[in-house]
PDB file of C-alpha atoms and ligand atoms in Angstrom:
ATOM      1  CA  MET A1400     -16.291  26.473  59.668  1.00  0.00           C
ATOM      2  CA  ARG A1401     -14.994  29.516  61.606  1.00  0.00           C
ATOM      3  CA  ARG A1402     -16.139  32.589  59.728  1.00  0.00           C
ATOM      4  CA  PHE A1403     -14.195  35.865  59.438  1.00  0.00           C
ATOM      5  CA  GLY A1404     -14.755  38.883  57.223  1.00  0.00           C
ATOM      6  CA  LEU A1405     -14.635  42.556  56.426  1.00  0.00           C
ATOM      7  CA  VAL A1406     -17.451  45.056  57.063  1.00  0.00           C
ATOM      8  CA  GLY A1407     -17.531  48.358  55.147  1.00  0.00           C
ATOM      9  CA  LYS A1408     -19.779  50.413  52.932  1.00  0.00           C
ATOM     10  CA  SER A1409     -18.259  49.745  49.533  1.00  0.00           C
ATOM     11  CA  LEU A1410     -15.701  46.963  49.246  1.00  0.00           C
ATOM     12  CA  GLN A1411     -14.922  46.756  45.538  1.00  0.00           C
ATOM     13  CA  HIS A1412     -11.387  48.084  46.223  1.00  0.00           C
ATOM     14  CA  SER A1413     -10.623  45.597  49.009  1.00  0.00           C
ATOM     15  CA  GLN A1414      -7.909  42.940  48.825  1.00  0.00           C
ATOM     16  CA  SER A1415      -8.581  41.608  52.332  1.00  0.00           C
ATOM     17  CA  GLN A1416     -10.535  38.577  51.125  1.00  0.00           C
ATOM     18  CA  SER A1417      -7.798  37.480  48.712  1.00  0.00           C
ATOM     19  CA  HIS A1418      -5.183  38.128  51.430  1.00  0.00           C
ATOM     20  CA  PHE A1419      -6.917  35.802  53.909  1.00  0.00           C
ATOM     21  CA  THR A1420      -8.007  33.196  51.338  1.00  0.00           C
ATOM     22  CA  ASP A1421      -4.385  32.904  50.118  1.00  0.00           C
ATOM     23  CA  LYS A1422      -3.138  32.751  53.712  1.00  0.00           C
ATOM     24  CA  PHE A1423      -5.593  29.960  54.643  1.00  0.00           C
ATOM     25  CA  ARG A1424      -4.551  27.947  51.573  1.00  0.00           C
ATOM     26  CA  ARG A1425      -0.800  28.564  52.097  1.00  0.00           C
ATOM     27  CA  GLU A1426      -0.876  27.707  55.791  1.00  0.00           C
ATOM     28  CA  GLY A1427      -3.288  24.741  55.487  1.00  0.00           C
ATOM     29  CA  ILE A1428      -5.972  26.440  57.609  1.00  0.00           C
ATOM     30  CA  ALA A1429      -8.978  24.412  56.446  1.00  0.00           C
ATOM     31  CA  ASP A1430     -11.546  25.396  59.079  1.00  0.00           C
ATOM     32  CA  ALA A1431     -11.723  29.158  58.329  1.00  0.00           C
ATOM     33  CA  SER A1432     -13.355  31.332  55.670  1.00  0.00           C
ATOM     34  CA  TYR A1433     -13.250  35.093  54.997  1.00  0.00           C
ATOM     35  CA  ALA A1434     -16.085  37.046  53.341  1.00  0.00           C
ATOM     36  CA  LEU A1435     -16.907  40.653  52.418  1.00  0.00           C
ATOM     37  CA  PHE A1436     -19.979  42.242  54.020  1.00  0.00           C
ATOM     38  CA  GLU A1437     -21.246  45.553  52.638  1.00  0.00           C
ATOM     39  CA  LEU A1438     -23.432  47.552  55.056  1.00  0.00           C
ATOM     40  CA  LEU A1439     -25.184  50.586  53.592  1.00  0.00           C
ATOM     41  CA  ASP A1440     -25.402  52.297  56.979  1.00  0.00           C
ATOM     42  CA  ILE A1441     -23.930  51.562  60.415  1.00  0.00           C
ATOM     43  CA  ASP A1442     -27.480  51.901  61.821  1.00  0.00           C
ATOM     44  CA  GLN A1443     -28.130  48.470  60.274  1.00  0.00           C
ATOM     45  CA  TRP A1444     -25.448  46.930  62.534  1.00  0.00           C
ATOM     46  CA  ASN A1445     -27.643  45.430  65.286  1.00  0.00           C
ATOM     47  CA  GLU A1446     -30.027  43.768  62.868  1.00  0.00           C
ATOM     48  CA  TRP A1447     -27.209  42.524  60.625  1.00  0.00           C
ATOM     49  CA  ILE A1448     -25.009  41.099  63.385  1.00  0.00           C
ATOM     50  CA  SER A1449     -27.972  39.336  65.072  1.00  0.00           C
ATOM     51  CA  ALA A1450     -28.824  37.627  61.787  1.00  0.00           C
ATOM     52  CA  GLU A1451     -25.173  36.676  61.128  1.00  0.00           C
ATOM     53  CA  GLU A1452     -24.721  35.274  64.644  1.00  0.00           C
ATOM     54  CA  LYS A1453     -27.569  32.846  63.887  1.00  0.00           C
ATOM     55  CA  ASN A1454     -26.171  31.873  60.478  1.00  0.00           C
ATOM     56  CA  PRO A1455     -25.967  28.031  60.525  1.00  0.00           C
ATOM     57  CA  SER A1456     -22.844  27.886  58.331  1.00  0.00           C
ATOM     58  CA  GLY A1457     -20.601  28.544  61.360  1.00  0.00           C
ATOM     59  CA  PRO A1458     -19.678  30.951  64.152  1.00  0.00           C
ATOM     60  CA  LEU A1459     -18.517  34.458  63.291  1.00  0.00           C
ATOM     61  CA  CYS A1460     -15.113  34.589  65.026  1.00  0.00           C
ATOM     62  CA  GLY A1461     -13.665  37.946  63.956  1.00  0.00           C
ATOM     63  CA  LEU A1462     -14.326  40.886  61.655  1.00  0.00           C
ATOM     64  CA  ASN A1463     -12.285  43.679  60.146  1.00  0.00           C
ATOM     65  CA  ILE A1464     -13.992  47.062  59.988  1.00  0.00           C
ATOM     66  CA  THR A1465     -13.209  49.516  57.217  1.00  0.00           C
ATOM     67  CA  ILE A1466     -14.177  52.849  55.719  1.00  0.00           C
ATOM     68  CA  PRO A1467     -16.346  54.651  56.769  1.00  0.00           C
ATOM     69  CA  TYR A1468     -17.189  52.748  59.977  1.00  0.00           C
ATOM     70  CA  LYS A1469     -13.937  52.646  62.007  1.00  0.00           C
ATOM     71  CA  GLN A1470     -15.217  55.291  64.398  1.00  0.00           C
ATOM     72  CA  SER A1471     -19.020  54.894  64.140  1.00  0.00           C
ATOM     73  CA  ILE A1472     -18.818  51.147  65.002  1.00  0.00           C
ATOM     74  CA  ILE A1473     -17.615  52.000  68.523  1.00  0.00           C
ATOM     75  CA  GLN A1474     -21.116  52.887  69.792  1.00  0.00           C
ATOM     76  CA  HIS A1475     -22.196  49.291  69.003  1.00  0.00           C
ATOM     77  CA  LEU A1476     -19.336  47.554  70.865  1.00  0.00           C
ATOM     78  CA  SER A1477     -19.264  46.229  74.432  1.00  0.00           C
ATOM     79  CA  GLY A1478     -15.636  47.275  74.986  1.00  0.00           C
ATOM     80  CA  LEU A1479     -12.363  48.476  73.481  1.00  0.00           C
ATOM     81  CA  THR A1480      -8.748  47.403  73.901  1.00  0.00           C
ATOM     82  CA  GLU A1481      -6.264  49.971  75.185  1.00  0.00           C
ATOM     83  CA  GLU A1482      -4.968  50.734  71.661  1.00  0.00           C
ATOM     84  CA  ALA A1483      -8.471  51.252  70.249  1.00  0.00           C
ATOM     85  CA  LEU A1484      -9.393  53.484  73.169  1.00  0.00           C
ATOM     86  CA  SER A1485      -6.286  55.669  72.724  1.00  0.00           C
ATOM     87  CA  ILE A1486      -6.747  55.921  68.946  1.00  0.00           C
ATOM     88  CA  GLY A1487     -10.542  56.299  68.972  1.00  0.00           C
ATOM     89  CA  ALA A1488     -10.892  54.006  65.952  1.00  0.00           C
ATOM     90  CA  VAL A1489     -11.346  50.271  65.467  1.00  0.00           C
ATOM     91  CA  ASN A1490     -10.368  48.056  62.530  1.00  0.00           C
ATOM     92  CA  ALA A1491     -10.831  44.599  64.090  1.00  0.00           C
ATOM     93  CA  ILE A1492     -13.516  43.207  66.389  1.00  0.00           C
ATOM     94  CA  ARG A1493     -14.125  39.833  68.024  1.00  0.00           C
ATOM     95  CA  PRO A1494     -16.917  38.264  70.078  1.00  0.00           C
ATOM     96  CA  ASP A1495     -16.832  39.099  73.760  1.00  0.00           C
ATOM     97  CA  GLY A1496     -18.513  36.023  75.315  1.00  0.00           C
ATOM     98  CA  GLN A1497     -22.246  36.699  75.631  1.00  0.00           C
ATOM     99  CA  GLN A1498     -21.615  40.441  76.075  1.00  0.00           C
ATOM    100  CA  GLY A1499     -21.325  41.546  72.455  1.00  0.00           C
ATOM    101  CA  TRP A1500     -18.210  42.485  70.484  1.00  0.00           C
ATOM    102  CA  VAL A1501     -14.934  44.079  71.559  1.00  0.00           C
ATOM    103  CA  GLY A1502     -12.950  46.452  69.319  1.00  0.00           C
ATOM    104  CA  HIS A1503      -9.215  46.628  68.676  1.00  0.00           C
ATOM    105  CA  ASN A1504      -6.878  48.611  66.422  1.00  0.00           C
ATOM    106  CA  THR A1505      -4.147  46.893  64.400  1.00  0.00           C
ATOM    107  CA  ASP A1506      -3.773  49.694  61.805  1.00  0.00           C
ATOM    108  CA  ALA A1507      -1.308  51.569  64.036  1.00  0.00           C
ATOM    109  CA  LEU A1508       0.918  48.510  64.515  1.00  0.00           C
ATOM    110  CA  GLY A1509       0.631  47.597  60.822  1.00  0.00           C
ATOM    111  CA  PHE A1510       1.573  51.114  59.752  1.00  0.00           C
ATOM    112  CA  ALA A1511       4.537  51.308  62.168  1.00  0.00           C
ATOM    113  CA  GLN A1512       5.867  47.926  60.978  1.00  0.00           C
ATOM    114  CA  SER A1513       5.526  48.885  57.318  1.00  0.00           C
ATOM    115  CA  ILE A1514       7.406  52.202  57.539  1.00  0.00           C
ATOM    116  CA  ARG A1515      10.142  51.325  60.046  1.00  0.00           C
ATOM    117  CA  PRO A1516      12.628  50.120  57.366  1.00  0.00           C
ATOM    118  CA  PHE A1517      12.277  53.444  55.497  1.00  0.00           C
ATOM    119  CA  LEU A1518      12.543  55.915  58.405  1.00  0.00           C
ATOM    120  CA  THR A1519      15.732  57.966  58.752  1.00  0.00           C
ATOM    121  CA  SER A1520      16.812  61.057  60.688  1.00  0.00           C
ATOM    122  CA  LYS A1521      15.251  63.128  57.854  1.00  0.00           C
ATOM    123  CA  HIS A1522      11.817  62.061  59.054  1.00  0.00           C
ATOM    124  CA  GLU A1523      11.388  63.630  62.469  1.00  0.00           C
ATOM    125  CA  ARG A1524       8.213  65.526  61.543  1.00  0.00           C
ATOM    126  CA  ALA A1525       5.148  64.165  59.792  1.00  0.00           C
ATOM    127  CA  LEU A1526       2.230  65.693  57.942  1.00  0.00           C
ATOM    128  CA  ILE A1527      -0.854  63.464  57.786  1.00  0.00           C
ATOM    129  CA  LEU A1528      -3.500  64.267  55.170  1.00  0.00           C
ATOM    130  CA  GLY A1529      -6.896  63.433  56.685  1.00  0.00           C
ATOM    131  CA  ASN A1530      -8.463  63.087  60.113  1.00  0.00           C
ATOM    132  CA  GLY A1531     -10.469  59.853  59.839  1.00  0.00           C
ATOM    133  CA  GLY A1532      -9.912  56.459  61.447  1.00  0.00           C
ATOM    134  CA  ALA A1533      -6.741  55.603  59.530  1.00  0.00           C
ATOM    135  CA  ALA A1534      -5.288  59.073  60.147  1.00  0.00           C
ATOM    136  CA  ALA A1535      -5.871  58.619  63.892  1.00  0.00           C
ATOM    137  CA  ALA A1536      -4.027  55.273  63.842  1.00  0.00           C
ATOM    138  CA  VAL A1537      -1.126  56.753  61.854  1.00  0.00           C
ATOM    139  CA  ARG A1538      -0.969  59.681  64.290  1.00  0.00           C
ATOM    140  CA  PHE A1539      -0.802  57.278  67.249  1.00  0.00           C
ATOM    141  CA  ALA A1540       1.925  55.156  65.590  1.00  0.00           C
ATOM    142  CA  LEU A1541       4.091  58.147  64.615  1.00  0.00           C
ATOM    143  CA  GLN A1542       3.803  59.807  68.008  1.00  0.00           C
ATOM    144  CA  ASN A1543       4.857  56.508  69.613  1.00  0.00           C
ATOM    145  CA  LEU A1544       7.879  56.508  67.288  1.00  0.00           C
ATOM    146  CA  GLY A1545       8.715  60.000  68.614  1.00  0.00           C
ATOM    147  CA  LEU A1546       7.744  62.080  65.570  1.00  0.00           C
ATOM    148  CA  ASP A1547       6.041  65.494  65.702  1.00  0.00           C
ATOM    149  CA  VAL A1548       2.744  65.298  63.869  1.00  0.00           C
ATOM    150  CA  ALA A1549       0.406  67.765  62.135  1.00  0.00           C
ATOM    151  CA  HIS A1550      -2.640  67.207  59.894  1.00  0.00           C
ATOM    152  CA  VAL A1551      -4.073  68.701  56.725  1.00  0.00           C
ATOM    153  CA  THR A1552      -7.874  68.483  56.781  1.00  0.00           C
ATOM    154  CA  ARG A1553     -11.062  69.893  55.308  1.00  0.00           C
ATOM    155  CA  THR A1554     -12.368  70.615  58.800  1.00  0.00           C
ATOM    156  CA  PRO A1555     -10.377  71.390  61.987  1.00  0.00           C
ATOM    157  CA  HIS A1556     -10.081  68.571  64.557  1.00  0.00           C
ATOM    158  CA  GLU A1557     -10.236  69.600  68.207  1.00  0.00           C
ATOM    159  CA  GLY A1558      -6.931  69.063  70.027  1.00  0.00           C
ATOM    160  CA  TRP A1559      -4.987  68.303  66.826  1.00  0.00           C
ATOM    161  CA  ASN A1560      -2.588  70.625  65.019  1.00  0.00           C
ATOM    162  CA  THR A1561      -4.423  71.055  61.683  1.00  0.00           C
ATOM    163  CA  VAL A1562      -4.216  73.259  58.603  1.00  0.00           C
ATOM    164  CA  ARG A1563      -6.649  73.376  55.706  1.00  0.00           C
ATOM    165  CA  TYR A1564      -5.607  72.172  52.230  1.00  0.00           C
ATOM    166  CA  GLU A1565      -5.795  75.697  50.804  1.00  0.00           C
ATOM    167  CA  GLU A1566      -3.465  76.956  53.571  1.00  0.00           C
ATOM    168  CA  LEU A1567      -0.734  74.346  53.011  1.00  0.00           C
ATOM    169  CA  SER A1568       2.418  76.037  51.703  1.00  0.00           C
ATOM    170  CA  MET A1569       5.478  74.728  49.900  1.00  0.00           C
ATOM    171  CA  GLU A1570       7.569  75.833  52.906  1.00  0.00           C
ATOM    172  CA  ALA A1571       5.416  73.749  55.266  1.00  0.00           C
ATOM    173  CA  VAL A1572       5.876  70.698  53.028  1.00  0.00           C
ATOM    174  CA  ARG A1573       9.682  71.254  53.145  1.00  0.00           C
ATOM    175  CA  PHE A1574       9.497  71.335  56.956  1.00  0.00           C
ATOM    176  CA  TYR A1575       7.806  67.917  57.220  1.00  0.00           C
ATOM    177  CA  GLY A1576      10.039  65.104  55.958  1.00  0.00           C
ATOM    178  CA  LEU A1577       7.309  62.461  56.125  1.00  0.00           C
ATOM    179  CA  ILE A1578       3.963  62.918  54.332  1.00  0.00           C
ATOM    180  CA  VAL A1579       1.145  60.384  54.828  1.00  0.00           C
ATOM    181  CA  GLN A1580      -1.905  60.425  52.547  1.00  0.00           C
ATOM    182  CA  ALA A1581      -4.676  58.953  54.762  1.00  0.00           C
ATOM    183  CA  THR A1582      -7.842  59.769  52.804  1.00  0.00           C
ATOM    184  CA  PRO A1583      -9.592  57.561  50.210  1.00  0.00           C
ATOM    185  CA  VAL A1584      -8.989  60.129  47.441  1.00  0.00           C
ATOM    186  CA  GLY A1585      -7.528  58.310  44.410  1.00  0.00           C
ATOM    187  CA  THR A1586      -8.809  54.823  45.316  1.00  0.00           C
ATOM    188  CA  TYR A1587      -9.870  52.529  42.448  1.00  0.00           C
ATOM    189  CA  PRO A1588     -11.888  53.305  40.301  1.00  0.00           C
ATOM    190  CA  ASN A1589     -11.316  57.068  40.822  1.00  0.00           C
ATOM    191  CA  LEU A1590      -7.760  56.835  39.563  1.00  0.00           C
ATOM    192  CA  THR A1591      -7.294  60.464  38.512  1.00  0.00           C
ATOM    193  CA  ASP A1592      -8.537  61.995  41.786  1.00  0.00           C
ATOM    194  CA  VAL A1593      -5.780  63.722  43.740  1.00  0.00           C
ATOM    195  CA  LEU A1594      -5.731  66.061  46.741  1.00  0.00           C
ATOM    196  CA  PRO A1595      -4.489  69.619  46.186  1.00  0.00           C
ATOM    197  CA  PHE A1596      -0.845  69.692  47.292  1.00  0.00           C
ATOM    198  CA  PRO A1597       2.134  72.085  46.784  1.00  0.00           C
ATOM    199  CA  TRP A1598       4.325  69.493  45.033  1.00  0.00           C
ATOM    200  CA  GLU A1599       7.270  71.893  44.626  1.00  0.00           C
ATOM    201  CA  GLY A1600       7.908  71.569  48.373  1.00  0.00           C
ATOM    202  CA  LEU A1601       8.968  67.911  47.953  1.00  0.00           C
ATOM    203  CA  THR A1602      12.657  66.950  47.866  1.00  0.00           C
ATOM    204  CA  PRO A1603      14.583  63.652  47.515  1.00  0.00           C
ATOM    205  CA  ASP A1604      14.769  63.573  51.353  1.00  0.00           C
ATOM    206  CA  HIS A1605      10.979  63.206  51.600  1.00  0.00           C
ATOM    207  CA  LEU A1606       9.256  59.911  52.303  1.00  0.00           C
ATOM    208  CA  VAL A1607       5.669  60.016  50.958  1.00  0.00           C
ATOM    209  CA  ILE A1608       3.249  57.250  51.912  1.00  0.00           C
ATOM    210  CA  ASP A1609      -0.248  56.657  50.548  1.00  0.00           C
ATOM    211  CA  LEU A1610      -2.309  54.212  52.632  1.00  0.00           C
ATOM    212  CA  ILE A1611      -4.192  53.212  49.481  1.00  0.00           C
ATOM    213  CA  TYR A1612      -2.976  49.948  47.871  1.00  0.00           C
ATOM    214  CA  ASN A1613      -5.436  49.741  44.969  1.00  0.00           C
ATOM    215  CA  PRO A1614      -4.118  51.116  42.642  1.00  0.00           C
ATOM    216  CA  ALA A1615      -0.528  50.265  43.596  1.00  0.00           C
ATOM    217  CA  GLU A1616       0.464  53.806  42.647  1.00  0.00           C
ATOM    218  CA  THR A1617      -2.176  56.506  43.172  1.00  0.00           C
ATOM    219  CA  ALA A1618      -2.046  59.794  41.265  1.00  0.00           C
ATOM    220  CA  PHE A1619      -0.805  61.287  44.572  1.00  0.00           C
ATOM    221  CA  LEU A1620       2.142  58.855  44.808  1.00  0.00           C
ATOM    222  CA  GLY A1621       2.890  59.319  41.104  1.00  0.00           C
ATOM    223  CA  MET A1622       3.146  63.097  41.568  1.00  0.00           C
ATOM    224  CA  ALA A1623       5.321  62.668  44.676  1.00  0.00           C
ATOM    225  CA  ARG A1624       7.657  60.284  42.839  1.00  0.00           C
ATOM    226  CA  ALA A1625       7.865  62.692  39.880  1.00  0.00           C
ATOM    227  CA  HIS A1626       8.972  65.390  42.339  1.00  0.00           C
ATOM    228  CA  GLY A1627      11.835  63.230  43.630  1.00  0.00           C
ATOM    229  CA  ALA A1628      10.386  61.789  46.855  1.00  0.00           C
ATOM    230  CA  THR A1629      10.740  58.185  48.008  1.00  0.00           C
ATOM    231  CA  VAL A1630       7.244  56.652  47.870  1.00  0.00           C
ATOM    232  CA  LEU A1631       5.487  53.746  49.565  1.00  0.00           C
ATOM    233  CA  ASN A1632       1.931  52.453  49.137  1.00  0.00           C
ATOM    234  CA  GLY A1633      -0.362  50.774  51.698  1.00  0.00           C
ATOM    235  CA  LYS A1634       0.260  47.146  50.701  1.00  0.00           C
ATOM    236  CA  ASP A1635       2.792  46.328  53.456  1.00  0.00           C
ATOM    237  CA  MET A1636       0.523  47.993  56.016  1.00  0.00           C
ATOM    238  CA  LEU A1637      -2.463  45.972  54.777  1.00  0.00           C
ATOM    239  CA  GLN A1638      -0.572  42.727  55.265  1.00  0.00           C
ATOM    240  CA  ALA A1639       0.869  43.696  58.662  1.00  0.00           C
ATOM    241  CA  GLN A1640      -2.484  44.892  60.090  1.00  0.00           C
ATOM    242  CA  ALA A1641      -4.231  41.762  58.761  1.00  0.00           C
ATOM    243  CA  GLU A1642      -1.631  39.466  60.395  1.00  0.00           C
ATOM    244  CA  ALA A1643      -1.984  41.357  63.695  1.00  0.00           C
ATOM    245  CA  ALA A1644      -5.793  41.035  63.506  1.00  0.00           C
ATOM    246  CA  TRP A1645      -5.516  37.284  62.793  1.00  0.00           C
ATOM    247  CA  LYS A1646      -3.267  36.818  65.837  1.00  0.00           C
ATOM    248  CA  TRP A1647      -5.661  38.797  68.040  1.00  0.00           C
ATOM    249  CA  TRP A1648      -8.744  36.893  66.818  1.00  0.00           C
ATOM    250  CA  ASN A1649      -6.936  33.670  67.675  1.00  0.00           C
ATOM    251  CA  THR A1650      -5.674  34.736  71.101  1.00  0.00           C
ATOM    252  CA  LYS A1651      -7.626  33.235  73.986  1.00  0.00           C
ATOM    253  CA  THR A1652      -9.080  35.899  76.317  1.00  0.00           C
TER     254      THR A1652
HETATM  255  P1  NAP B3151     -12.517  57.506  57.150  1.00  0.00           P
HETATM  256  O1  NAP B3151     -12.484  57.222  58.613  1.00  0.00           O
HETATM  257  O2  NAP B3151     -13.832  57.511  56.442  1.00  0.00           O
HETATM  258  O3  NAP B3151     -11.792  58.924  56.927  1.00  0.00           O
HETATM  259  C1  NAP B3151     -11.671  59.463  55.650  1.00  0.00           C
HETATM  260  C2  NAP B3151     -10.819  60.716  55.722  1.00  0.00           C
HETATM  261  O4  NAP B3151     -10.612  61.181  54.393  1.00  0.00           O
HETATM  262  C3  NAP B3151     -11.458  61.872  56.484  1.00  0.00           C
HETATM  263  O5  NAP B3151     -10.436  62.627  57.097  1.00  0.00           O
HETATM  264  C4  NAP B3151     -12.096  62.690  55.353  1.00  0.00           C
HETATM  265  O6  NAP B3151     -12.218  64.058  55.648  1.00  0.00           O
HETATM  266  C5  NAP B3151     -11.056  62.531  54.270  1.00  0.00           C
HETATM  267  N1  NAP B3151     -11.596  62.748  52.945  1.00  0.00           N
HETATM  268  C6  NAP B3151     -12.518  61.982  52.298  1.00  0.00           C
HETATM  269  N2  NAP B3151     -12.756  62.488  51.077  1.00  0.00           N
HETATM  270  C7  NAP B3151     -11.986  63.612  50.953  1.00  0.00           C
HETATM  271  C8  NAP B3151     -11.796  64.586  49.929  1.00  0.00           C
HETATM  272  N3  NAP B3151     -12.445  64.504  48.760  1.00  0.00           N
HETATM  273  N4  NAP B3151     -10.937  65.599  50.175  1.00  0.00           N
HETATM  274  C9  NAP B3151     -10.274  65.688  51.340  1.00  0.00           C
HETATM  275  N5  NAP B3151     -10.397  64.795  52.358  1.00  0.00           N
HETATM  276  C10 NAP B3151     -11.258  63.768  52.160  1.00  0.00           C
HETATM  277  O7  NAP B3151     -11.579  56.481  56.350  1.00  0.00           O
HETATM  278  P2  NAP B3151     -10.279  55.727  56.906  1.00  0.00           P
HETATM  279  O8  NAP B3151     -10.685  54.458  57.521  1.00  0.00           O
HETATM  280  O9  NAP B3151      -9.503  56.719  57.682  1.00  0.00           O
HETATM  281  O10 NAP B3151      -9.509  55.346  55.548  1.00  0.00           O
HETATM  282  C11 NAP B3151      -8.805  56.311  54.792  1.00  0.00           C
HETATM  283  C12 NAP B3151      -8.032  55.603  53.660  1.00  0.00           C
HETATM  284  O11 NAP B3151      -6.986  54.809  54.199  1.00  0.00           O
HETATM  285  C13 NAP B3151      -8.881  54.653  52.828  1.00  0.00           C
HETATM  286  O12 NAP B3151      -8.499  54.768  51.483  1.00  0.00           O
HETATM  287  C14 NAP B3151      -8.519  53.276  53.339  1.00  0.00           C
HETATM  288  O13 NAP B3151      -8.689  52.259  52.365  1.00  0.00           O
HETATM  289  C15 NAP B3151      -7.028  53.501  53.655  1.00  0.00           C
HETATM  290  N6  NAP B3151      -6.530  52.542  54.644  1.00  0.00           N
HETATM  291  C16 NAP B3151      -5.565  51.650  54.272  1.00  0.00           C
HETATM  292  C17 NAP B3151      -5.079  50.734  55.186  1.00  0.00           C
HETATM  293  C18 NAP B3151      -4.017  49.750  54.789  1.00  0.00           C
HETATM  294  O14 NAP B3151      -3.858  48.738  55.471  1.00  0.00           O
HETATM  295  N7  NAP B3151      -3.260  50.016  53.747  1.00  0.00           N
HETATM  296  C19 NAP B3151      -5.559  50.728  56.496  1.00  0.00           C
HETATM  297  C20 NAP B3151      -6.515  51.667  56.853  1.00  0.00           C
HETATM  298  C21 NAP B3151      -7.001  52.561  55.905  1.00  0.00           C
HETATM  299  P3  NAP B3151     -13.600  64.731  56.109  1.00  0.00           P
HETATM  300  O15 NAP B3151     -13.706  64.393  57.586  1.00  0.00           O
HETATM  301  O16 NAP B3151     -13.412  66.171  55.832  1.00  0.00           O
HETATM  302  O17 NAP B3151     -14.682  64.070  55.292  1.00  0.00           O
END
């Protein structure tokens, strides 16, 4: 059995296992399994991966990496693909011969694929809430699509155009036609959590995306929809990044 899986700190919100289990069943892939692996701290990586590599139930052939380890995993990898290097965050890794594990990023591709059908000339500027691994992938994807990008963050990020949440004005929101919520705030089970945001700045021309897919509509998306914006959750991105990871895991090096 070829083993795949997801590594993160707390995975109760994740739909990755059901995504891959359904895919394996649908496509008649009988020699693969997908499991969830919760790691309390990334410092446990070396010990954990050594034990898993010796697991007699089958070789570990690919892993997804999720919150909060998309950046901190990099120190444990033997190499990065060009995309992962440019983004500075990794959401998929695969064995690198005897050398260790190599990191890749399929979040950027997944995000770009999921939003392309919704982008119009009203969306030339984007405001990304957050500066973590997913925010970095979204930034990379949007810049490649030719959009101007700024971030709203709790702490400034060197080299990035950032404002703090308390500084974000209604006028600034009007200026940015695309808003991307790239923090975990509002993820199941914290359904009522919502970032502070000047909702009055939203118009029917706005496209508001929340990368969260559980719940299907976060409090943030609900507020955006109530203020007239077109809204999109992270489900299409989840599926597109998972498919891209599957292809990469199964590509011969
Ligand atoms: P991450 O690397 O841990 O980054 C988390 C980001 O959220 C950081 O910028 C952090 O800011 C910010 N943040 C956390 N709590 C906050 C709060 N209470 N107020 C304001 N900002 C807060 O996580 P990630 O990998 O980027 O993931 C972010 C979200 O995207 C998660 O919900 C994840 O599930 C989702 N995601 C979805 C997909 C998909 O396929 N749909 C793909 C990737 C990620 P500080 O630095 O100030 O702490």
